[in-house]
């Protein structure tokens, strides 16, 4: 407890700064730098030229109070690796008006959402003739994803978006809860004073995930042109250990070792907790890659279900007490459910889902559903 309490005070506070400038008192410390060094204003700005999202506190005589690099006059320069654009004479006063006056151009203030909270940052875009890039491009090069495509006033750090994606996949946290957490990290008392950028966060997160899909699938680099036809439009991850014809396994070649090494083992299983209840649907919320990942194409699947008939054994009553997936007694669970679960095919040895191998279920697990999922998993 004594050690934790000692963090709240620094004996060098209000003493001359280590830079030995005349009249420079060490009043500022950074909570994100190691050891929380206390320095004067000039030294803090110099040390944080490329660290615009760090949290700063100021010594007020008997305690440290929150301040910001923006209040100290910090400007994040874009387009020249953090250095000021040589074509701009900067007015140090941040302004919401981006219009240049002659060769003078005031810095613009935007809100940046980071893992440690929401920060107001003054930025200066590059305006060099011939090499000037759009604002969105300059922000992306600095590791910031814009909230809107035209004159963005909000940006999100790639670290904040990546952290949400990991938490969402591992612990199931939603966007709203994650953003409320960031608001608490910004101000744990007066959250109503924190800028509300939740709607922009939803757009930026969808935009960022779409960019990651293009990068990870290799489509942007032309990788699908070199893949077999059954996977050249897929954005899913394929098991690297299982035999993939035309990629890591070639049937015409001679293969050594036991036969099971070159055999694909698949498992089919259903999940009845993944249900979709009847609700009003947003017409703008549609598939961006329908049938190109793990779920089969929705329209083709619906057409298939309309053309096949479910086989029933007349007068036969099941004597299996363990298999209850298709039991009529479960109908209560499916009340008001449009989708009652999913059935998926995955490699039994490594647990990775097969591309184009998951389908929705309607009132129980039936062979007409699992057969369609299996046919997609065996493509190629």
Coordinates of C-alpha atoms in Angstrom, one line a residue:
X1 CA 0.0 0.0 0.0
X2 CA 2.8 2.4 0.7
X3 CA 4.4 1.7 -2.7
X4 CA 1.0 2.3 -4.4
X5 CA 0.5 5.5 -2.5
X6 CA 4.0 6.7 -3.4
X7 CA 3.0 6.6 -7.1
X8 CA 0.6 9.5 -6.4
X9 CA 3.5 11.8 -5.4
X10 CA 6.8 12.6 -7.0
X11 CA 9.5 14.3 -4.8
X12 CA 10.8 16.1 -7.9
X13 CA 7.5 17.8 -8.6
X14 CA 7.9 21.6 -9.0
X15 CA 11.7 21.2 -8.9
X16 CA 13.9 22.4 -11.8
X17 CA 13.6 20.1 -14.8
X18 CA 16.5 17.9 -15.8
X19 CA 16.9 19.8 -19.0
X20 CA 18.2 22.8 -17.0
X21 CA 16.3 25.3 -19.0
X22 CA 15.9 28.6 -17.2
X23 CA 12.6 28.8 -15.4
X24 CA 11.5 25.3 -16.5
X25 CA 9.8 23.5 -13.6
X26 CA 9.1 19.8 -13.7
X27 CA 5.3 19.8 -13.4
X28 CA 4.1 17.1 -15.9
X29 CA 4.2 13.4 -15.9
X30 CA 3.1 10.7 -18.4
X31 CA 1.1 7.8 -17.2
X32 CA 1.9 5.7 -20.2
X33 CA 5.7 6.1 -20.2
X34 CA 7.8 3.8 -18.1
X35 CA 8.4 5.1 -14.5
X36 CA 6.1 8.1 -15.1
X37 CA 9.0 10.6 -15.5
X38 CA 8.2 14.2 -14.4
X39 CA 9.4 16.9 -16.8
X40 CA 8.7 20.4 -17.9
X41 CA 6.3 21.3 -20.6
X42 CA 8.9 21.6 -23.4
X43 CA 10.5 18.2 -22.5
X44 CA 7.1 16.5 -22.4
X45 CA 6.2 17.8 -25.8
X46 CA 9.5 16.8 -27.3
X47 CA 9.3 13.3 -25.8
X48 CA 5.8 12.8 -27.1
X49 CA 6.2 14.1 -30.7
X50 CA 5.2 10.7 -32.0
X51 CA 3.1 9.6 -28.9
X52 CA 0.0 11.8 -29.2
X53 CA -2.3 9.4 -27.3
X54 CA -0.4 9.2 -24.0
X55 CA -2.1 10.4 -20.8
X56 CA -0.6 13.4 -19.1
X57 CA -1.0 14.8 -15.6
X58 CA 0.0 18.1 -14.1
X59 CA 1.2 18.8 -10.5
X60 CA -1.1 21.3 -8.9
X61 CA 0.8 21.9 -5.7
X62 CA -0.5 19.0 -3.6
X63 CA -1.7 16.4 -6.2
X64 CA -1.6 15.4 -9.9
X65 CA -4.6 16.5 -12.0
X66 CA -5.5 15.2 -15.5
X67 CA -4.5 17.4 -18.4
X68 CA -3.7 16.5 -22.1
X69 CA -1.1 16.9 -24.7
X70 CA -3.6 19.0 -26.6
X71 CA -3.7 21.6 -23.8
X72 CA 0.0 21.7 -23.9
X73 CA 0.0 22.6 -27.6
X74 CA 0.9 19.2 -29.0
X75 CA 0.2 18.7 -32.7
X76 CA 0.3 15.3 -34.5
X77 CA 1.8 15.9 -38.0
X78 CA 0.8 13.5 -40.8
X79 CA 2.6 12.7 -44.0
X80 CA 6.2 13.2 -43.0
X81 CA 6.8 10.6 -40.3
X82 CA 5.7 12.9 -37.6
X83 CA 7.6 16.0 -38.8
X84 CA 5.8 19.2 -39.8
X85 CA 4.8 19.5 -43.5
X86 CA 7.4 21.9 -45.1
X87 CA 4.7 23.6 -47.1
X88 CA 2.8 24.7 -44.0
X89 CA 3.4 27.6 -41.6
X90 CA 1.5 26.3 -38.6
X91 CA -0.7 28.4 -36.4
X92 CA -0.3 26.6 -33.0
X93 CA -4.0 27.3 -32.1
X94 CA -6.2 24.3 -33.0
X95 CA -9.2 25.2 -35.0
X96 CA -12.3 23.5 -36.4
X97 CA -11.9 25.5 -39.6
X98 CA -9.6 23.6 -42.0
X99 CA -9.4 26.3 -44.6
X100 CA -5.8 27.6 -45.3
X101 CA -5.0 31.3 -45.3
X102 CA -2.2 31.9 -47.7
X103 CA 0.5 29.3 -46.7
X104 CA -0.8 29.3 -43.1
X105 CA -3.0 26.5 -42.0
X106 CA -4.4 25.9 -38.5
X107 CA -4.3 22.4 -37.0
X108 CA -7.6 20.5 -36.9
X109 CA -8.9 18.9 -33.7
X110 CA -10.3 15.4 -33.9
X111 CA -11.4 12.8 -31.3
X112 CA -9.2 9.6 -31.3
X113 CA -10.5 6.5 -29.6
X114 CA -7.6 4.5 -28.1
X115 CA -7.3 1.5 -25.7
X116 CA -6.7 4.0 -22.8
X117 CA -9.8 6.1 -23.6
X118 CA -10.9 8.9 -25.9
X119 CA -8.5 11.7 -26.6
X120 CA -8.8 15.0 -28.3
X121 CA -5.8 15.4 -30.7
X122 CA -4.7 18.3 -32.8
X123 CA -3.5 17.1 -36.2
X124 CA -1.9 18.7 -39.2
X125 CA -2.3 17.2 -42.6
X126 CA 0.3 17.2 -45.3
X127 CA -0.5 19.6 -48.2
X128 CA 2.6 19.2 -50.3
X129 CA 1.8 19.7 -54.0
X130 CA 1.9 16.5 -56.1
X131 CA 2.2 14.1 -53.1
X132 CA -0.8 15.3 -50.9
X133 CA -3.0 12.3 -50.1
X134 CA -6.6 12.4 -49.0
X135 CA -7.2 12.8 -45.2
X136 CA -8.4 9.2 -44.9
X137 CA -5.2 7.9 -46.4
X138 CA -3.0 10.0 -44.2
X139 CA -4.9 8.9 -41.1
X140 CA -4.6 5.2 -42.1
X141 CA -0.8 5.6 -42.6
X142 CA -0.6 6.9 -39.0
X143 CA -2.4 3.9 -37.7
X144 CA -5.8 5.6 -37.3
X145 CA -9.0 4.4 -38.9
X146 CA -11.4 7.3 -39.7
X147 CA -15.0 7.2 -38.5
X148 CA -16.3 8.7 -41.8
X149 CA -14.8 8.7 -45.3
X150 CA -15.2 12.5 -45.9
X151 CA -13.5 15.0 -43.6
X152 CA -13.3 12.7 -40.6
X153 CA -13.7 14.3 -37.1
X154 CA -13.2 11.0 -35.3
X155 CA -10.6 8.3 -35.7
X156 CA -9.9 5.0 -34.0
X157 CA -6.5 3.5 -33.3
X158 CA -5.8 0.1 -34.8
X159 CA -4.8 -1.1 -31.3
X160 CA -8.3 -0.2 -30.0
X161 CA -10.0 -2.0 -32.9
X162 CA -7.7 -5.0 -32.6
X163 CA -8.3 -5.3 -28.9
X164 CA -12.1 -5.3 -29.4
X165 CA -11.8 -8.0 -32.1
X166 CA -9.8 -10.2 -29.7
X167 CA -12.2 -9.6 -26.8
X168 CA -15.2 -10.2 -29.0
X169 CA -13.9 -13.5 -30.3
X170 CA -12.6 -14.8 -26.9
X171 CA -15.0 -13.4 -24.3
X172 CA -18.0 -12.4 -26.4
X173 CA -18.0 -8.8 -25.4
X174 CA -20.2 -6.6 -27.6
X175 CA -19.4 -3.2 -29.2
X176 CA -21.6 -1.3 -26.8
X177 CA -20.0 -2.7 -23.7
X178 CA -16.6 -2.3 -25.1
X179 CA -17.2 1.4 -25.9
X180 CA -18.7 2.0 -22.5
X181 CA -15.5 0.6 -21.0
X182 CA -13.4 3.0 -23.0
X183 CA -15.6 5.9 -21.8
X184 CA -14.9 4.8 -18.2
X185 CA -11.2 4.7 -19.0
X186 CA -11.5 8.3 -20.2
X187 CA -13.4 9.6 -17.1
X188 CA -14.7 7.2 -14.6
X189 CA -16.9 9.8 -12.8
X190 CA -18.3 12.2 -15.4
X191 CA -18.9 9.8 -18.3
X192 CA -21.6 12.2 -19.6
X193 CA -18.8 14.6 -20.5
X194 CA -17.0 12.1 -22.7
X195 CA -17.7 12.5 -26.4
X196 CA -20.1 9.9 -27.7
X197 CA -18.6 8.3 -30.8
X198 CA -20.4 4.9 -30.5
X199 CA -22.1 5.1 -33.9
X200 CA -18.8 6.0 -35.6
X201 CA -17.1 3.1 -33.8
X202 CA -19.6 0.6 -35.3
X203 CA -18.9 1.9 -38.8
X204 CA -15.1 2.0 -38.3
X205 CA -15.0 -1.5 -36.8
X206 CA -17.0 -3.0 -39.8
X207 CA -14.7 -1.1 -42.2
X208 CA -11.6 -2.3 -40.4
X209 CA -12.7 -5.9 -40.3
X210 CA -13.5 -5.8 -44.0
X211 CA -10.0 -4.5 -44.7
X212 CA -8.5 -7.3 -42.6
X213 CA -10.5 -9.9 -44.6
X214 CA -9.0 -8.6 -47.8
X215 CA -5.5 -8.7 -46.4
X216 CA -5.7 -12.1 -44.7
X217 CA -7.4 -13.8 -47.7
X218 CA -4.7 -12.5 -50.1
X219 CA -7.3 -11.2 -52.5
X220 CA -5.7 -7.8 -52.6
X221 CA -2.4 -9.4 -53.7
X222 CA -4.0 -11.6 -56.3
X223 CA -3.5 -14.9 -54.4
X224 CA -6.8 -16.5 -55.5
X225 CA -5.6 -16.6 -59.1
X226 CA -3.1 -19.3 -57.9
X227 CA -5.5 -21.4 -56.0
X228 CA -7.8 -24.2 -57.1
X229 CA -11.1 -23.2 -58.5
X230 CA -13.2 -24.4 -55.5
X231 CA -11.4 -22.0 -53.1
X232 CA -10.3 -19.2 -55.3
X233 CA -13.2 -17.0 -54.1
X234 CA -13.0 -18.1 -50.5
X235 CA -12.0 -15.8 -47.6
X236 CA -12.0 -18.5 -45.0
X237 CA -9.0 -20.0 -43.2
X238 CA -8.2 -23.6 -44.3
X239 CA -6.6 -26.1 -42.0
X240 CA -2.8 -26.1 -42.9
X241 CA -2.3 -29.7 -41.6
X242 CA -5.2 -31.5 -43.4
X243 CA -4.7 -32.5 -47.1
X244 CA -5.9 -29.7 -49.4
X245 CA -6.0 -30.9 -53.0
X246 CA -4.1 -28.6 -55.3
X247 CA -2.5 -26.7 -52.4
X248 CA -0.5 -29.1 -50.1
X249 CA -1.7 -32.4 -51.5
X250 CA -1.6 -33.6 -55.1
X251 CA -3.4 -36.9 -55.8
X252 CA -1.2 -37.8 -58.8
X253 CA 2.0 -37.6 -56.8
X254 CA 3.6 -40.4 -54.9
X255 CA 3.0 -40.1 -51.1
X256 CA 5.1 -41.9 -48.5
X257 CA 4.0 -42.9 -45.0
X258 CA 0.8 -44.5 -43.6
X259 CA -2.4 -43.9 -45.6
X260 CA -4.2 -42.1 -42.7
X261 CA -1.6 -39.2 -43.0
X262 CA -3.1 -38.4 -46.4
X263 CA -6.7 -38.9 -45.4
X264 CA -9.2 -36.2 -44.6
X265 CA -11.1 -36.9 -41.4
X266 CA -14.3 -34.9 -41.0
X267 CA -16.8 -34.5 -38.2
X268 CA -20.4 -33.1 -38.4
X269 CA -22.1 -31.6 -35.4
X270 CA -24.9 -29.2 -34.5
X271 CA -25.2 -26.3 -32.1
X272 CA -28.7 -25.5 -30.9
X273 CA -27.8 -22.5 -28.8
X274 CA -27.1 -20.4 -31.9
X275 CA -30.7 -19.3 -32.5
X276 CA -32.3 -16.4 -34.3
X277 CA -35.7 -15.2 -33.0
X278 CA -38.3 -13.4 -35.1
X279 CA -37.5 -9.7 -35.2
X280 CA -37.6 -6.6 -37.4
X281 CA -34.6 -6.9 -39.7
X282 CA -32.5 -3.9 -40.9
X283 CA -32.6 -4.0 -44.7
X284 CA -29.2 -2.4 -44.8
X285 CA -27.7 -5.2 -42.7
X286 CA -26.8 -7.8 -45.3
X287 CA -24.1 -10.3 -46.1
X288 CA -20.9 -8.7 -47.5
X289 CA -19.5 -12.1 -48.6
X290 CA -22.5 -14.5 -48.8
X291 CA -21.2 -18.0 -49.4
X292 CA -17.5 -17.0 -49.5
X293 CA -16.5 -17.9 -46.0
X294 CA -17.9 -20.7 -43.8
X295 CA -21.7 -20.4 -44.3
X296 CA -23.2 -21.7 -47.5
X297 CA -24.8 -19.2 -49.9
X298 CA -28.2 -18.3 -48.3
X299 CA -30.3 -18.0 -51.5
X300 CA -28.9 -21.3 -52.9
X301 CA -29.5 -23.0 -49.6
X302 CA -33.1 -21.8 -49.5
X303 CA -33.6 -23.0 -53.1
X304 CA -32.2 -26.4 -52.2
X305 CA -34.6 -26.8 -49.2
X306 CA -37.6 -25.9 -51.4
X307 CA -36.7 -28.7 -53.8
X308 CA -36.0 -31.6 -51.4
X309 CA -38.4 -33.5 -49.2
X310 CA -37.7 -34.8 -45.7
X311 CA -37.9 -38.6 -45.5
X312 CA -40.1 -40.0 -42.8
X313 CA -40.5 -43.6 -41.7
X314 CA -44.2 -44.2 -41.2
X315 CA -45.1 -46.1 -38.1
X316 CA -41.6 -46.1 -36.8
X317 CA -40.8 -44.8 -33.3
X318 CA -37.3 -44.2 -32.3
X319 CA -35.9 -46.2 -29.4
X320 CA -32.8 -44.1 -29.0
X321 CA -33.1 -42.1 -25.8
X322 CA -29.7 -40.3 -26.2
X323 CA -30.3 -38.7 -29.6
X324 CA -32.9 -36.0 -29.0
X325 CA -31.9 -33.3 -31.6
X326 CA -34.9 -34.0 -33.8
X327 CA -37.3 -34.8 -31.1
X328 CA -40.7 -33.1 -31.3
X329 CA -40.5 -32.5 -27.6
X330 CA -38.0 -29.8 -28.2
X331 CA -40.5 -27.8 -30.2
X332 CA -41.0 -25.5 -27.2
X333 CA -37.4 -24.5 -27.4
X334 CA -37.9 -23.4 -31.0
X335 CA -40.9 -21.1 -30.3
X336 CA -40.6 -17.8 -32.3
X337 CA -37.2 -19.0 -33.7
X338 CA -36.5 -18.4 -37.4
X339 CA -33.2 -20.3 -37.0
X340 CA -33.1 -23.0 -34.4
X341 CA -29.3 -23.7 -34.6
X342 CA -26.6 -24.5 -37.0
X343 CA -24.8 -27.6 -38.3
X344 CA -21.2 -27.5 -39.2
X345 CA -18.5 -29.7 -40.7
X346 CA -14.9 -29.5 -39.4
X347 CA -11.7 -31.5 -39.6
X348 CA -11.9 -34.0 -36.7
X349 CA -8.1 -34.0 -36.1
X350 CA -7.5 -30.3 -35.7
X351 CA -10.9 -28.8 -35.1
X352 CA -10.9 -26.2 -37.9
X353 CA -14.1 -25.5 -39.7
X354 CA -14.2 -26.4 -43.4
X355 CA -14.9 -23.6 -45.9
X356 CA -18.5 -23.4 -47.1
X357 CA -19.7 -26.0 -44.6
X358 CA -22.1 -24.4 -42.1
X359 CA -25.9 -24.1 -42.6
X360 CA -28.8 -22.9 -40.5
X361 CA -31.3 -25.3 -39.0
X362 CA -35.1 -25.1 -38.8
X363 CA -36.8 -27.1 -36.1
X364 CA -34.2 -29.7 -35.4
X365 CA -31.3 -31.4 -37.1
X366 CA -32.2 -33.3 -40.3
X367 CA -30.2 -35.1 -42.9
X368 CA -31.3 -32.6 -45.6
X369 CA -29.4 -29.9 -43.7
X370 CA -26.3 -31.9 -42.7
X371 CA -26.0 -33.4 -46.2
X372 CA -25.9 -29.9 -47.8
X373 CA -23.3 -28.8 -45.3
X374 CA -21.2 -31.9 -46.0
X375 CA -21.4 -31.4 -49.8
X376 CA -19.9 -27.9 -49.4
X377 CA -17.1 -29.2 -47.1
X378 CA -16.1 -31.9 -49.7
X379 CA -16.0 -29.4 -52.7
X380 CA -12.8 -29.9 -54.6

